[in-house]
Amino acid sequence: MKAMQISQYGKDEKVILTEVKTPAVGAHDILIEVYAASVNPVDYKLRDGALKAVRPKKLPLTLGNDFAGIVTKIGAEVTRFKEGDAVYGAASADRWGSFAEYFVVGEQYAALKPSNLSFTEAASLPLTALTAYQALTEWLDVQPSQKIFILGGAGGVGVVAIPIAKHLGAYVATTGSPRGRELINSLHPDLFIDYQTTDFSKQLTNYDGVFDTRGGDDLIKAFSILKPKGKIVSIAGIPDKAFAKREELPQAIQLALAVNARKVHSLAKKHEVSYHYFMKRADGIQLEKITHLIEKGVIKPIIDKIFTFEETQAALDYVEDGKAKGKVVITVKGHLSGS
């Protein structure tokens, strides 16, 4: 089969269309013929080597986390799926590779594709929807009438987080650029802040929670808008020792991350709030709950641009450029020369 691989880490490393063996199927695995896969920032961060300490991988490496396709083979002990099922999902931390004609995952990481979505639409959602759902329900524990601030409302995660937070009954404020304003307003947040003209930290106060998808100075400023005992959860900020412990990383890495995160934890202490860094957990059962929200119209796929499989490098470049509003998807099935 064909796959898009990197042979070494590096910002200038390009994905190469490579012939590789079709992955073996374990007892609890399903083999998926990939129809579509989406691109996420974590893909180019992994390529750069920025995640080597927390997500070590063996090279050469096939990139790709999100997928949608058809089950073509099942393991001997699989109970949730059968051959021919249309599925979607996100890869587990130790098993990437959806930028390929075929991809194997444990059955616990997939779910039946939402009935109202195409494969392209379905592939755009698993990683971002799981990230937003886990941030809002597990880490922030959003309750009705709470005030929640989402940094980066037009990004791939933001466009899913806004409707989920609204569905949970929260008052939602978010940031975006003038270019993303129309898209964000279509998701009906309670407050849109143009980050190019307005400093949110001078406008917002007494918030219950912040979901940070941007990091940097925005994360630092966000501490000041929280009420005492408020919470910040970040996917773009600084990994800390608690994250390293959950990931069972070596002690040396735990200590290094503890040092790196001193500033944010000092801010958390100063403002009497909590800070948590996390990476999404692949979870097929939770994805089934998300499927219900998709089929009810709560969550809708928002796709910025579609690339063919042979244009995977261009898709990565486009996402890394930071201008995508919503998701970028790669169509795999039927888009290879000679296939």
Tab-separated table of N, CA and C in Angstrom, residues 139-140 208-210 219 222-223 226-234 240 264-265 267-277:
chain	number	residue	atom	x	y	z
A	139	TRP	N	-12.226	18.326	31.931
A	139	TRP	CA	-11.268	19.205	32.586
A	139	TRP	C	-11.919	20.468	33.148
A	140	LEU	N	-12.808	21.097	32.387
A	140	LEU	CA	-13.483	22.303	32.873
A	140	LEU	C	-14.801	21.978	33.570
A	208	ASP	N	-15.542	31.472	34.717
A	208	ASP	CA	-15.384	30.189	35.406
A	208	ASP	C	-14.289	29.336	34.779
A	209	GLY	N	-14.118	29.433	33.467
A	209	GLY	CA	-13.142	28.584	32.814
A	209	GLY	C	-12.632	29.169	31.515
A	210	VAL	N	-11.417	28.775	31.163
A	210	VAL	CA	-10.787	29.165	29.903
A	210	VAL	C	-10.319	27.908	29.199
A	219	LEU	N	-2.384	32.934	26.612
A	219	LEU	CA	-2.534	32.059	27.775
A	219	LEU	C	-2.159	32.802	29.054
A	222	ALA	N	-4.815	35.184	30.133
A	222	ALA	CA	-6.095	34.574	30.475
A	222	ALA	C	-6.261	34.322	31.967
A	223	PHE	N	-5.167	34.186	32.694
A	223	PHE	CA	-5.275	33.946	34.138
A	223	PHE	C	-6.024	35.078	34.841
A	226	LEU	N	-10.127	35.081	35.273
A	226	LEU	CA	-10.832	34.029	36.005
A	226	LEU	C	-11.231	34.463	37.408
A	227	LYS	N	-12.340	33.914	37.880
A	227	LYS	CA	-12.723	34.080	39.268
A	227	LYS	C	-11.888	33.121	40.117
A	228	PRO	N	-11.763	33.337	41.416
A	228	PRO	CA	-11.051	32.376	42.260
A	228	PRO	C	-11.642	30.974	42.107
A	229	LYS	N	-10.773	29.975	42.056
A	229	LYS	CA	-11.126	28.566	41.836
A	229	LYS	C	-11.544	28.284	40.394
A	230	GLY	N	-11.315	29.268	39.512
A	230	GLY	CA	-11.551	29.029	38.102
A	230	GLY	C	-10.508	28.076	37.529
A	231	LYS	N	-10.703	27.695	36.264
A	231	LYS	CA	-9.823	26.688	35.652
A	231	LYS	C	-9.390	27.132	34.260
A	232	ILE	N	-8.125	26.854	33.958
A	232	ILE	CA	-7.622	26.981	32.592
A	232	ILE	C	-7.182	25.601	32.131
A	233	VAL	N	-7.660	25.201	30.962
A	233	VAL	CA	-7.166	23.979	30.340
A	233	VAL	C	-6.595	24.363	28.975
A	234	SER	N	-5.405	23.857	28.674
A	234	SER	CA	-4.712	24.274	27.458
A	234	SER	C	-4.237	23.081	26.644
A	240	ASP	N	3.142	20.249	31.677
A	240	ASP	CA	3.658	20.315	33.036
A	240	ASP	C	3.900	18.920	33.598
A	264	VAL	N	3.518	29.344	34.631
A	264	VAL	CA	2.053	29.225	34.589
A	264	VAL	C	1.502	28.763	35.932
A	265	HIS	N	2.218	27.897	36.615
A	265	HIS	CA	1.733	27.452	37.921
A	265	HIS	C	1.863	28.558	38.967
A	267	LEU	N	1.415	31.726	38.205
A	267	LEU	CA	0.262	32.563	37.892
A	267	LEU	C	-1.024	31.944	38.440
A	268	ALA	N	-1.128	30.627	38.301
A	268	ALA	CA	-2.316	29.939	38.810
A	268	ALA	C	-2.445	30.142	40.321
A	269	LYS	N	-1.322	30.029	41.019
A	269	LYS	CA	-1.334	30.225	42.476
A	269	LYS	C	-1.702	31.665	42.822
A	270	LYS	N	-1.126	32.611	42.093
A	270	LYS	CA	-1.385	34.030	42.347
A	270	LYS	C	-2.868	34.359	42.215
A	271	HIS	N	-3.511	33.789	41.188
A	271	HIS	CA	-4.919	34.096	40.919
A	271	HIS	C	-5.879	33.095	41.565
A	272	GLU	N	-5.330	32.134	42.306
A	272	GLU	CA	-6.129	31.118	43.008
A	272	GLU	C	-6.987	30.314	42.040
A	273	VAL	N	-6.349	29.897	40.931
A	273	VAL	CA	-7.031	29.092	39.920
A	273	VAL	C	-6.175	27.863	39.622
A	274	SER	N	-6.670	27.009	38.749
A	274	SER	CA	-5.909	25.812	38.382
A	274	SER	C	-5.549	25.847	36.904
A	275	TYR	N	-4.417	25.216	36.569
A	275	TYR	CA	-3.942	25.121	35.181
A	275	TYR	C	-3.703	23.659	34.843
A	276	HIS	N	-4.204	23.252	33.673
A	276	HIS	CA	-3.997	21.880	33.216
A	276	HIS	C	-3.647	21.890	31.728
A	277	TYR	N	-2.607	21.162	31.381
A	277	TYR	CA	-2.265	20.920	29.980
A	277	TYR	C	-2.656	19.489	29.654
